[in-house]
PDB file of C-alpha atoms in Angstrom:
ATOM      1  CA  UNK A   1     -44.341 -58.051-121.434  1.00 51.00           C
ATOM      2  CA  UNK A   2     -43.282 -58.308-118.294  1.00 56.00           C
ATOM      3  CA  UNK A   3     -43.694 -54.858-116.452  1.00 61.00           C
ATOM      4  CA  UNK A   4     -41.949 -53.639-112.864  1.00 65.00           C
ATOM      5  CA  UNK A   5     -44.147 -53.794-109.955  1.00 65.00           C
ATOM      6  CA  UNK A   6     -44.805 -50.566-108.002  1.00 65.00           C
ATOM      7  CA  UNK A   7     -42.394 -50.357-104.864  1.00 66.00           C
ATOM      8  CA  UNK A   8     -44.363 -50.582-101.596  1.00 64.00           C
ATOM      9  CA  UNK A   9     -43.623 -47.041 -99.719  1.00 64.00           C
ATOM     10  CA  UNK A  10     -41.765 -47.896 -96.313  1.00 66.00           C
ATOM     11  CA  UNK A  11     -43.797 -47.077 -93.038  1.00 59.00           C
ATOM     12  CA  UNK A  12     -41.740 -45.111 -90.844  1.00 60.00           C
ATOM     13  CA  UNK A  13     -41.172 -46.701 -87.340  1.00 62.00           C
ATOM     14  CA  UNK A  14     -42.920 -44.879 -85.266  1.00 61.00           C
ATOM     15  CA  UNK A  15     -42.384 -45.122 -81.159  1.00 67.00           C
ATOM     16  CA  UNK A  16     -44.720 -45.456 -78.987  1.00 69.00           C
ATOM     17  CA  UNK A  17     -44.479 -42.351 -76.559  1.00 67.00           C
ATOM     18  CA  UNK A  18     -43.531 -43.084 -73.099  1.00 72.00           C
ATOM     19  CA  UNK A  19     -46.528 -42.139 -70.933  1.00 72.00           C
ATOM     20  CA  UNK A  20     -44.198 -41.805 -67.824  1.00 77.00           C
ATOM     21  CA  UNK A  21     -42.124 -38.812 -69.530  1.00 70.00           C
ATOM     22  CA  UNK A  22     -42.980 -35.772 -68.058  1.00 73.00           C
ATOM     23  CA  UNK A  23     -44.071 -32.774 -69.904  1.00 73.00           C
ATOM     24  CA  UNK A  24     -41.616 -30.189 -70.230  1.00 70.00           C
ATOM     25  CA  UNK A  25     -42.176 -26.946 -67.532  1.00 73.00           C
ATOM     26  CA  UNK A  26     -43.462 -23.832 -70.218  1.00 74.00           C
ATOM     27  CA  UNK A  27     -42.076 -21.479 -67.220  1.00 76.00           C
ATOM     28  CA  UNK A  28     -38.547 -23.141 -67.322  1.00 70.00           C
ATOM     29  CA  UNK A  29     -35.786 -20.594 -68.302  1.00 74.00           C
ATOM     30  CA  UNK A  30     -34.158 -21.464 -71.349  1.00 73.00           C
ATOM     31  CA  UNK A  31     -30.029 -21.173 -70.779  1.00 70.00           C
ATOM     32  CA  UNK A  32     -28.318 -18.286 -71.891  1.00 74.00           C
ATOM     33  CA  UNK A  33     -25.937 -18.697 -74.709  1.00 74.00           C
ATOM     34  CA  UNK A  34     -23.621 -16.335 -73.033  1.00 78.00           C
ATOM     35  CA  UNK A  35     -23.094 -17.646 -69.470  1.00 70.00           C
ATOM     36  CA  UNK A  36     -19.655 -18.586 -68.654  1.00 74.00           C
ATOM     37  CA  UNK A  37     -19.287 -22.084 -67.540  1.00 72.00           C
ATOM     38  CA  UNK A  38     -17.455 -22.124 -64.365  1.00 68.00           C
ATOM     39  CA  UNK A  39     -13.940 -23.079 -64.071  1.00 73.00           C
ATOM     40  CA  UNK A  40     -13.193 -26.697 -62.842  1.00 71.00           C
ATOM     41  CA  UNK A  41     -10.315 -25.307 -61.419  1.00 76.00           C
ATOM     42  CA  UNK A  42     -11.508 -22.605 -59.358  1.00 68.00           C
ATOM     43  CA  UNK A  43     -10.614 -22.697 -55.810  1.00 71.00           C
ATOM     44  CA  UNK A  44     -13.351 -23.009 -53.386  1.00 60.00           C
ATOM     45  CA  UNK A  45     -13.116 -20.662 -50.384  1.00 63.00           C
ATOM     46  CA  UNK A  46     -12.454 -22.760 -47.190  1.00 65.00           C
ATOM     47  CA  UNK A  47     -15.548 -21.350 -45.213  1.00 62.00           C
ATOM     48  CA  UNK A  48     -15.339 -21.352 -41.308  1.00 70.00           C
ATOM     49  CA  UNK A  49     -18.319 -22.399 -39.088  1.00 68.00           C
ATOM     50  CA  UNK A  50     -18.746 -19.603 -36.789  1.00 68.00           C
ATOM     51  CA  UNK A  51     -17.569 -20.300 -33.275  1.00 76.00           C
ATOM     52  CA  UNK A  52     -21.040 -20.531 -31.547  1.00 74.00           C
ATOM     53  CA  UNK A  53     -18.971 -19.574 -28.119  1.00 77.00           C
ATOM     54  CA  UNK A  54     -17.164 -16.717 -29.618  1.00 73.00           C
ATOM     55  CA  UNK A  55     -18.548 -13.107 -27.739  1.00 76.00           C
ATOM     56  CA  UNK A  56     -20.559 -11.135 -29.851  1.00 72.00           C
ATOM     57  CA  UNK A  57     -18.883  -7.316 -29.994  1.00 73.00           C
ATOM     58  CA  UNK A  58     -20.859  -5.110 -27.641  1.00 77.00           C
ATOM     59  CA  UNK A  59     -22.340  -2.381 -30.265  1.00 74.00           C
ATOM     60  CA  UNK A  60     -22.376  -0.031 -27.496  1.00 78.00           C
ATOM     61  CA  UNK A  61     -18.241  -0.079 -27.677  1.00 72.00           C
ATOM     62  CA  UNK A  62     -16.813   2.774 -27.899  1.00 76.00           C
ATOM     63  CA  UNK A  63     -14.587   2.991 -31.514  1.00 72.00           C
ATOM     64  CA  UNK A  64     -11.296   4.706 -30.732  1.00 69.00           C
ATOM     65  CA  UNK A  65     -10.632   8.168 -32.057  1.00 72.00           C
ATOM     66  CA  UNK A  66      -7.898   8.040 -34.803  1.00 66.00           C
ATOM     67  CA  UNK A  67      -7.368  11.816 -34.502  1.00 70.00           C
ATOM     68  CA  UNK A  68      -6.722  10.894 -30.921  1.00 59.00           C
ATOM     69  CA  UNK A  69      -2.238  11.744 -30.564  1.00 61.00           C
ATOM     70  CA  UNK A  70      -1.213   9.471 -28.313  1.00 50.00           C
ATOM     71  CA  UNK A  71       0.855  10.576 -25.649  1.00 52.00           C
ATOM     72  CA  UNK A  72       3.439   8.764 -23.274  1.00 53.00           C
ATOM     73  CA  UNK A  73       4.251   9.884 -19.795  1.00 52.00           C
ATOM     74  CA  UNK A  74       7.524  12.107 -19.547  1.00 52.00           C
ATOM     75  CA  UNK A  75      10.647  10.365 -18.030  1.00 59.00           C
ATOM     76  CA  UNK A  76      10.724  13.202 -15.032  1.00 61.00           C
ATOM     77  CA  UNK A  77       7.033  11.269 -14.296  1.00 54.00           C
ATOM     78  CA  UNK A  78       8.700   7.788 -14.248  1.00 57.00           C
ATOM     79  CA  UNK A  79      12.127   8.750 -12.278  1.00 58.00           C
ATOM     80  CA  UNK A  80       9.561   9.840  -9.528  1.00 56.00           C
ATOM     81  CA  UNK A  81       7.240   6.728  -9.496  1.00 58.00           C
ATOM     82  CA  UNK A  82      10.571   4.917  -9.152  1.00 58.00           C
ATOM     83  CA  UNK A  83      11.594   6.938  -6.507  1.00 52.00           C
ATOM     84  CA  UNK A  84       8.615   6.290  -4.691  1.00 53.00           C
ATOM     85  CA  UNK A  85       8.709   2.522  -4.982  1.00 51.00           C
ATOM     86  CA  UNK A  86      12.651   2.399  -3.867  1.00 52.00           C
ATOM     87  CA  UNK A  87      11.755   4.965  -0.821  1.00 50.00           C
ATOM     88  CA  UNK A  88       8.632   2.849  -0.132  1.00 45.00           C
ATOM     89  CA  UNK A  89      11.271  -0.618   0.145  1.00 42.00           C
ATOM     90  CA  UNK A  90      13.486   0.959   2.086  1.00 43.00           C
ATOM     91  CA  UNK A  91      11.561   2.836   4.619  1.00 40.00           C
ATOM     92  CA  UNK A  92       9.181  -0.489   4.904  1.00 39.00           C
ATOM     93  CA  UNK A  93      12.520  -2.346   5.972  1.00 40.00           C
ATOM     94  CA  UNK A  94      13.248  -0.153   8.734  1.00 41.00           C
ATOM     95  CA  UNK A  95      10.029   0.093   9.316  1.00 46.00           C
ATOM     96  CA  UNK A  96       9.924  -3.862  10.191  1.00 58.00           C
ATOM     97  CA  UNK A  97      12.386  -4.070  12.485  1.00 54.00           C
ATOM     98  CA  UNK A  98      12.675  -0.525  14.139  1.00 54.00           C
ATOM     99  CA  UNK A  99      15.687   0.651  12.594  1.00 56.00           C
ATOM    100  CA  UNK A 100      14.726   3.917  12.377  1.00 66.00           C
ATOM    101  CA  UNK A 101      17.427   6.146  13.787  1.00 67.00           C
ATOM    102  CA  UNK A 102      17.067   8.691  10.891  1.00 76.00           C
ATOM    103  CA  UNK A 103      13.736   9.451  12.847  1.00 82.00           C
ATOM    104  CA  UNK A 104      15.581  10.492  16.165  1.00 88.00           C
ATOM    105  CA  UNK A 105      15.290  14.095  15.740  1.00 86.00           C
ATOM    106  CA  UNK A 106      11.611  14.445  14.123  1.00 89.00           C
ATOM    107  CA  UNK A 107      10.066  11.286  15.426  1.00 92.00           C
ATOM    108  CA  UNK A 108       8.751  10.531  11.699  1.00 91.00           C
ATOM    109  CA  UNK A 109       8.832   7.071  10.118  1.00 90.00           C
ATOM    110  CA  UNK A 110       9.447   8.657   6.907  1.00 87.00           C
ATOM    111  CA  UNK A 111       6.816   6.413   5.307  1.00 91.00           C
ATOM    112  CA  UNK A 112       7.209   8.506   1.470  1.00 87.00           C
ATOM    113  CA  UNK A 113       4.462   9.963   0.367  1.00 92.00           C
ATOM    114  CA  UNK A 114       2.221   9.800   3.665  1.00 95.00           C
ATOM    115  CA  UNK A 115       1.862  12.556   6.018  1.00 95.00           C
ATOM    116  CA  UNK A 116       0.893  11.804   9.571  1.00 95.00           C
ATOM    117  CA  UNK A 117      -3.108  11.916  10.715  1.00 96.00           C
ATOM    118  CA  UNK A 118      -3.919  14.849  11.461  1.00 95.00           C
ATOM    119  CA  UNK A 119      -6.765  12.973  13.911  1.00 95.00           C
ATOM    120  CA  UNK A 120      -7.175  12.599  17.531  1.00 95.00           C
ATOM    121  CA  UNK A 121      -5.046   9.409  18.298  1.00 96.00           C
ATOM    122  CA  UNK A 122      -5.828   6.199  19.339  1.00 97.00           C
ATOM    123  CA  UNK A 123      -2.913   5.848  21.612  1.00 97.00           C
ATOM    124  CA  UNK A 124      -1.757   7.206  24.430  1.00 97.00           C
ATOM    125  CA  UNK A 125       1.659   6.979  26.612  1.00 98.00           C
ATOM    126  CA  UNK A 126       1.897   7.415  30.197  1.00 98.00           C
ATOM    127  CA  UNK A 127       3.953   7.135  33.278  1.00 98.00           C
ATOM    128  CA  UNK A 128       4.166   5.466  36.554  1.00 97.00           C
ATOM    129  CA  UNK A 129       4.971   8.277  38.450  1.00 97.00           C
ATOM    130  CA  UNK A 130       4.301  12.151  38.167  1.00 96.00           C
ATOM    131  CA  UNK A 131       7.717  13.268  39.922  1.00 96.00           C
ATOM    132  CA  UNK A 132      11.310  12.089  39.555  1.00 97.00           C
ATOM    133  CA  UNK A 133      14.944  12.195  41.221  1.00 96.00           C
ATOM    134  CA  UNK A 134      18.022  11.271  39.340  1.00 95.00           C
ATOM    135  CA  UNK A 135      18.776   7.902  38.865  1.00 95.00           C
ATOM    136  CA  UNK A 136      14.392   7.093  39.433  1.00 96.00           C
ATOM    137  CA  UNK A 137      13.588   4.638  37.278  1.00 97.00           C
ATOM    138  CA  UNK A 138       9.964   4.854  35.577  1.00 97.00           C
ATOM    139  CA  UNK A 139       7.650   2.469  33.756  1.00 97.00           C
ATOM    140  CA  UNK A 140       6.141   3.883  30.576  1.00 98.00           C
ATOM    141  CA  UNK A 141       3.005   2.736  29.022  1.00 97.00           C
ATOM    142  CA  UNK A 142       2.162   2.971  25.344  1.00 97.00           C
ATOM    143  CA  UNK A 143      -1.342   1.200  24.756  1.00 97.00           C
ATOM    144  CA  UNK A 144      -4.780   1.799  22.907  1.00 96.00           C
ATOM    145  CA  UNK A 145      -6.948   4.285  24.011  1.00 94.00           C
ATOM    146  CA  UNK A 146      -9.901   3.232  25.620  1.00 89.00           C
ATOM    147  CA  UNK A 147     -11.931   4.201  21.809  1.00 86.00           C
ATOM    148  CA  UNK A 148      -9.186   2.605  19.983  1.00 85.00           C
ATOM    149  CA  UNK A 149     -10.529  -0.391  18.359  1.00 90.00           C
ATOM    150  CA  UNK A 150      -6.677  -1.385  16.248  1.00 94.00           C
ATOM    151  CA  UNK A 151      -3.345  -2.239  17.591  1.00 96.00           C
ATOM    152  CA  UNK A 152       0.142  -0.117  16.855  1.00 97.00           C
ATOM    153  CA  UNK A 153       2.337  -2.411  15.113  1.00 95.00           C
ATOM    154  CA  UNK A 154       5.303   0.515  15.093  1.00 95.00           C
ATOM    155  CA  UNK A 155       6.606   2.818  17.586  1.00 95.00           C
ATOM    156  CA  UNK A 156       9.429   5.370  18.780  1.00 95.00           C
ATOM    157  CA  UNK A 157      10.072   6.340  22.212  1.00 96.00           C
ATOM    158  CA  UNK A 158      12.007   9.425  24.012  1.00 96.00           C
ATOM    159  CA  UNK A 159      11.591  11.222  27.003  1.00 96.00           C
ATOM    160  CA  UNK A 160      12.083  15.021  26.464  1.00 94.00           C
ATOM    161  CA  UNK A 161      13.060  17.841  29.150  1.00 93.00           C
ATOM    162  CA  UNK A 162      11.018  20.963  29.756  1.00 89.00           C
ATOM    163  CA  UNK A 163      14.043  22.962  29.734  1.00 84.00           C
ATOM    164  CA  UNK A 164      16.439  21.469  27.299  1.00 71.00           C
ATOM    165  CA  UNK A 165      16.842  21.755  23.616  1.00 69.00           C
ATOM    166  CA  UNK A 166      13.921  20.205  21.684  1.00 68.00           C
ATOM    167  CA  UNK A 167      14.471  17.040  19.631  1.00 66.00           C
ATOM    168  CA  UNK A 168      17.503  16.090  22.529  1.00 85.00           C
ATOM    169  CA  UNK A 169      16.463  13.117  24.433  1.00 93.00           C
ATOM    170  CA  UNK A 170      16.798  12.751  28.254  1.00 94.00           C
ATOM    171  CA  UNK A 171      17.848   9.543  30.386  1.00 95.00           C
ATOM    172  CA  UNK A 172      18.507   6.369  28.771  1.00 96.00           C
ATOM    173  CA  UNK A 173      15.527   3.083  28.609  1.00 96.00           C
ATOM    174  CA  UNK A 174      16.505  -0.437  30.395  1.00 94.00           C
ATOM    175  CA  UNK A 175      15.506  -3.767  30.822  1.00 91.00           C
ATOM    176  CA  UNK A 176      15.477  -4.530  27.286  1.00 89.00           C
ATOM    177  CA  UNK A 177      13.046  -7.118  25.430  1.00 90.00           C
ATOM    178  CA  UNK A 178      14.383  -7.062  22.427  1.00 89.00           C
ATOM    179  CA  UNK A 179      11.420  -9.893  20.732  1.00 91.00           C
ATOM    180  CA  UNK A 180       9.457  -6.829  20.824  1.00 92.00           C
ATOM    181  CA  UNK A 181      11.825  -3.232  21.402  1.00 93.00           C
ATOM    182  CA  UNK A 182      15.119  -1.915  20.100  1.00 92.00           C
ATOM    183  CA  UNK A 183      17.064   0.883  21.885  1.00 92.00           C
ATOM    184  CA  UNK A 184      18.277   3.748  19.684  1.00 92.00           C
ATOM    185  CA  UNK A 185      21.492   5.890  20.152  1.00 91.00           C
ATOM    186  CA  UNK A 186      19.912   9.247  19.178  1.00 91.00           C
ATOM    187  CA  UNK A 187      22.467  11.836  19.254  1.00 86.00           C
ATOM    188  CA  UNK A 188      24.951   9.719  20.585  1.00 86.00           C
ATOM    189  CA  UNK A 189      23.397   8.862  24.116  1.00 90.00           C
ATOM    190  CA  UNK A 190      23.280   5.498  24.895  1.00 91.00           C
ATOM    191  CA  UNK A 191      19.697   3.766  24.724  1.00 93.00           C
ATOM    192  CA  UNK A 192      18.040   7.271  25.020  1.00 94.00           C
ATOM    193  CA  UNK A 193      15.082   6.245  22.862  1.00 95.00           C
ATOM    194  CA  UNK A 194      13.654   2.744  21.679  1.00 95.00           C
ATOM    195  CA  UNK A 195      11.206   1.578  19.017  1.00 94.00           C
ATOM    196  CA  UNK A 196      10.160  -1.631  17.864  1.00 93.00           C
ATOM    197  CA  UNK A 197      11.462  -4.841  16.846  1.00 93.00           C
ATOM    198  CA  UNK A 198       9.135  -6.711  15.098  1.00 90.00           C
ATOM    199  CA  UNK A 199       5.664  -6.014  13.062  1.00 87.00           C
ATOM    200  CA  UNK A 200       4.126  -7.763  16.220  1.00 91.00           C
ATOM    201  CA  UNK A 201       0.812  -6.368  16.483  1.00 94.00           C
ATOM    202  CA  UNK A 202       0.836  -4.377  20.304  1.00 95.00           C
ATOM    203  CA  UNK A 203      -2.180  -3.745  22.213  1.00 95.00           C
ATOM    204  CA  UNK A 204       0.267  -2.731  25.364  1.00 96.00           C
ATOM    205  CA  UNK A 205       3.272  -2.529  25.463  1.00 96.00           C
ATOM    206  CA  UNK A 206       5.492  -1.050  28.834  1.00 96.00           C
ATOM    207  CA  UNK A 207       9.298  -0.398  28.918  1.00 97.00           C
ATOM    208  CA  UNK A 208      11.516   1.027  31.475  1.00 97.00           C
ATOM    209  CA  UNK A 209      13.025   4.695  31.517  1.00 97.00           C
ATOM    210  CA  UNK A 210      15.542   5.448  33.882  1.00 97.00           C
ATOM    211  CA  UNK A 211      16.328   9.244  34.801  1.00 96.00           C
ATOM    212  CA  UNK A 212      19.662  11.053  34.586  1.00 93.00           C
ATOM    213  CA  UNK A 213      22.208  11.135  37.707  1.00 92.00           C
ATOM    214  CA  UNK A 214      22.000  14.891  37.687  1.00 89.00           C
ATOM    215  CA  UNK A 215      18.819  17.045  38.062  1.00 83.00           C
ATOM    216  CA  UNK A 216      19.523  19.622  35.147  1.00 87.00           C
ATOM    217  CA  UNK A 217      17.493  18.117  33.064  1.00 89.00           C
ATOM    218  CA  UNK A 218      14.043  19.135  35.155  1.00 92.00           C
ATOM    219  CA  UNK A 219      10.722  18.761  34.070  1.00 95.00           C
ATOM    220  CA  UNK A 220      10.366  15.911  31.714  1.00 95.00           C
ATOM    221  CA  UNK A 221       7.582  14.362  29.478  1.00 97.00           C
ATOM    222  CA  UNK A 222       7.341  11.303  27.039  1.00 97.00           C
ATOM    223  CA  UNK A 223       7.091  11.827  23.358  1.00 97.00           C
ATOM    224  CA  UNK A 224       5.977   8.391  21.287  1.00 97.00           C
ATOM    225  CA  UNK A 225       5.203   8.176  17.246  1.00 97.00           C
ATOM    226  CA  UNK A 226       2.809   4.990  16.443  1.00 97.00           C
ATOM    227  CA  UNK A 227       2.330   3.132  13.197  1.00 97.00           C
ATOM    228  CA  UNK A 228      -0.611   1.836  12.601  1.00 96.00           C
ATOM    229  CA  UNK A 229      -0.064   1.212   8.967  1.00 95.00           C
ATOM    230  CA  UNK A 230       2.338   1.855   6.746  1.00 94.00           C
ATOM    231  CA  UNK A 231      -0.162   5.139   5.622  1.00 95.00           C
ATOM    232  CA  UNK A 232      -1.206   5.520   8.829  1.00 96.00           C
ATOM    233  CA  UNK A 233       0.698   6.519  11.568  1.00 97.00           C
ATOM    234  CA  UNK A 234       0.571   9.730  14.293  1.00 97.00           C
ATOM    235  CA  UNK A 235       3.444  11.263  15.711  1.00 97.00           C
ATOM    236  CA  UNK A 236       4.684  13.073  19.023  1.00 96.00           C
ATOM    237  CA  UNK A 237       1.929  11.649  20.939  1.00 97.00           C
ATOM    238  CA  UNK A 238       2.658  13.321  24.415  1.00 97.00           C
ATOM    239  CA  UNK A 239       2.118  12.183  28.169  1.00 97.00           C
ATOM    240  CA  UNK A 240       1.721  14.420  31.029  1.00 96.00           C
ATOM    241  CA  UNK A 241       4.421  16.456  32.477  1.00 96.00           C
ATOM    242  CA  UNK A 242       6.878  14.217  34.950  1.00 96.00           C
ATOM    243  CA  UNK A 243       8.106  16.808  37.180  1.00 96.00           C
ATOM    244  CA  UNK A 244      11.153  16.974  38.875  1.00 95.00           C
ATOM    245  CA  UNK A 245      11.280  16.421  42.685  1.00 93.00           C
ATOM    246  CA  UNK A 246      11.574  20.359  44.288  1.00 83.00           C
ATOM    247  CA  UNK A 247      13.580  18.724  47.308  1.00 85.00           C
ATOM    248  CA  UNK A 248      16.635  18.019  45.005  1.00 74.00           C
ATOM    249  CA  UNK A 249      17.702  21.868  44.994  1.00 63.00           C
ATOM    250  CA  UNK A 250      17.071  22.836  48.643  1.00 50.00           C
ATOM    251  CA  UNK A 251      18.439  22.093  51.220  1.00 45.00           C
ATOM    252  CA  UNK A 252      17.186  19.988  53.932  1.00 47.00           C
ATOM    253  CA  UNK A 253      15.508  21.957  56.988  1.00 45.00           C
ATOM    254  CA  UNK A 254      17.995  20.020  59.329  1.00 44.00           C
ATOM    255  CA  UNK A 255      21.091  20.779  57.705  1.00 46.00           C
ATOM    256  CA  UNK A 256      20.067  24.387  57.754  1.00 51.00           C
ATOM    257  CA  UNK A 257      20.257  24.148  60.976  1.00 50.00           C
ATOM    258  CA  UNK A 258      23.141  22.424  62.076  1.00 47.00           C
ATOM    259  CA  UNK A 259      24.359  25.307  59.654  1.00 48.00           C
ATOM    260  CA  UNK A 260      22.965  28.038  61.568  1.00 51.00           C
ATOM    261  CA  UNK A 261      23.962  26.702  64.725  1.00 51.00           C
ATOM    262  CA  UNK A 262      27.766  25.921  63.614  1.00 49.00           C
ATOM    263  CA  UNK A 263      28.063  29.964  62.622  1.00 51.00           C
ATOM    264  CA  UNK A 264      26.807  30.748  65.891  1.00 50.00           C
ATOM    265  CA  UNK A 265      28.876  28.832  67.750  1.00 53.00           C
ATOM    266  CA  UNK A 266      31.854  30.344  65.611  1.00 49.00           C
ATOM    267  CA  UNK A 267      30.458  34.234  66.481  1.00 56.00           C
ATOM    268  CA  UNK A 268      29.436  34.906  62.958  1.00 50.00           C
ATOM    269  CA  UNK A 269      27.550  38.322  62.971  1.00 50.00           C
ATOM    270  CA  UNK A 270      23.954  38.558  62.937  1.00 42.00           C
TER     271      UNK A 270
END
């Protein structure tokens, strides 16, 4: 009888372990179950370097108030600046060239919003002579004074009398230079006072005055306003008194007595 032969059990193949694997770390995290992988198609944020040259904020700025109420300047404020600007351009025209015949009467350059120094000037005027006739001609000197250290760029001239009406100019200026003077025809007299012509800088400067034909003016005097700046200027700078000549009222000793001696000869009474 022919019987069935045991089956051989099968050996189970068994690999060799790799000794180069590497133990797994007992401190590694196992994954949690419930984290949400991230979205392929998530945007990444386009990240800036920082701009090593950009200026760090000072902390010690000050933040502005925001219960600060801003305020803006009334129109009244602004009509005045723009006065102030248009007054400055025009007076700084005549200014350059002398044209100042608005300052006949006060002698002010009218240089808005400056007032004139109220210090001891630094220039002076004089004149060649201390006495007059009519018809004299006199030179007048406007220069630095001897502790003036800056030049005068503008000036106005006018001889004034003693006697007459203040702000009413006497005699009439001559011999004209006009690359550096201007007459003026202040109240309507011809070349009665004179100023500049250019912003020439003027250390010294001498014109030439010529007296009336007629002695009713008397005692005269010269009366100058210098600019020094537009801001700074000084005005009715005066010289010394110019006095009339006493001979032009009285009569001369020998026609008195060609006088006396004709009303003798004609038996006036004694």
């Amino acid at each position: 009888m022919t019987g069935r032969q045991p089956e051989t059990p099968r050996v189970p193949n068994t690999r060799e372990p790799n000794p180069n694997t590497r133990e797994p770390n007992p401190n590694t995290r196992e994954p949690n179950p419930n984290t949400r992988e991230p979205n392929p198609n998530t945007r990444v944020p386009n990240t800036r370097v920082p701009n090593p040259n950009t200026r760090v904020p000072n902390p010690n700025t000050r933040e502005p108030n925001p219960n600060t109420r801003m305020t803006s300047r009334p129109p009244a404020v602004w009509l005045l600046l723009l006065a102030a600007v248009l007054g400055r351009v025009r007076e700084g025209r005549g200014f350059s060239n002398g044209s100042v015949a608005s300052s006949c009467e006060t002698l002010l350059p009218g240089h808005y919003p400056y007032n004139a120094s109220t210090l001891a000037s630094p220039y002076t005027v004089s004149a060649s002579a201390s006495t007059y006739r009519p018809g004299d001609s006199i030179t007048v000197t406007m220069e630095m004074a001897s502790n003036g250290s800056i030049p005068f760029q503008g000036f106005i001239l006018q001889a004034m009398s003693r006697a007459g009406q203040e702000g009413w100019p006497v005699g009439c200026f001559t011999k004209i230079d006009t690359s550096l003077t201007n007459t003026l025809h202040c109240r309507g007299m011809q070349n009665s006072s004179i100023s500049h012509s250019s912003q020439t800088k003027k250390q010294r400067l001498q014109v030439t005055w010529e007296a009336p034909s007629n002695s009713s003016s008397g005692d005269i005097y010269f009366c100058a306003s210098f600019v020094q700046t537009y801001s700074t200027f000084w005005v009715k700078v005066t010289s010394g008194d110019v006095r009339l000549d006493s001979s032009v009222n009285r009569t001369p000793a020998g026609s008195m007595t060609a006088l006396l001696l004709t009303g003798l000869s004609l038996g006036w009474p004694y």
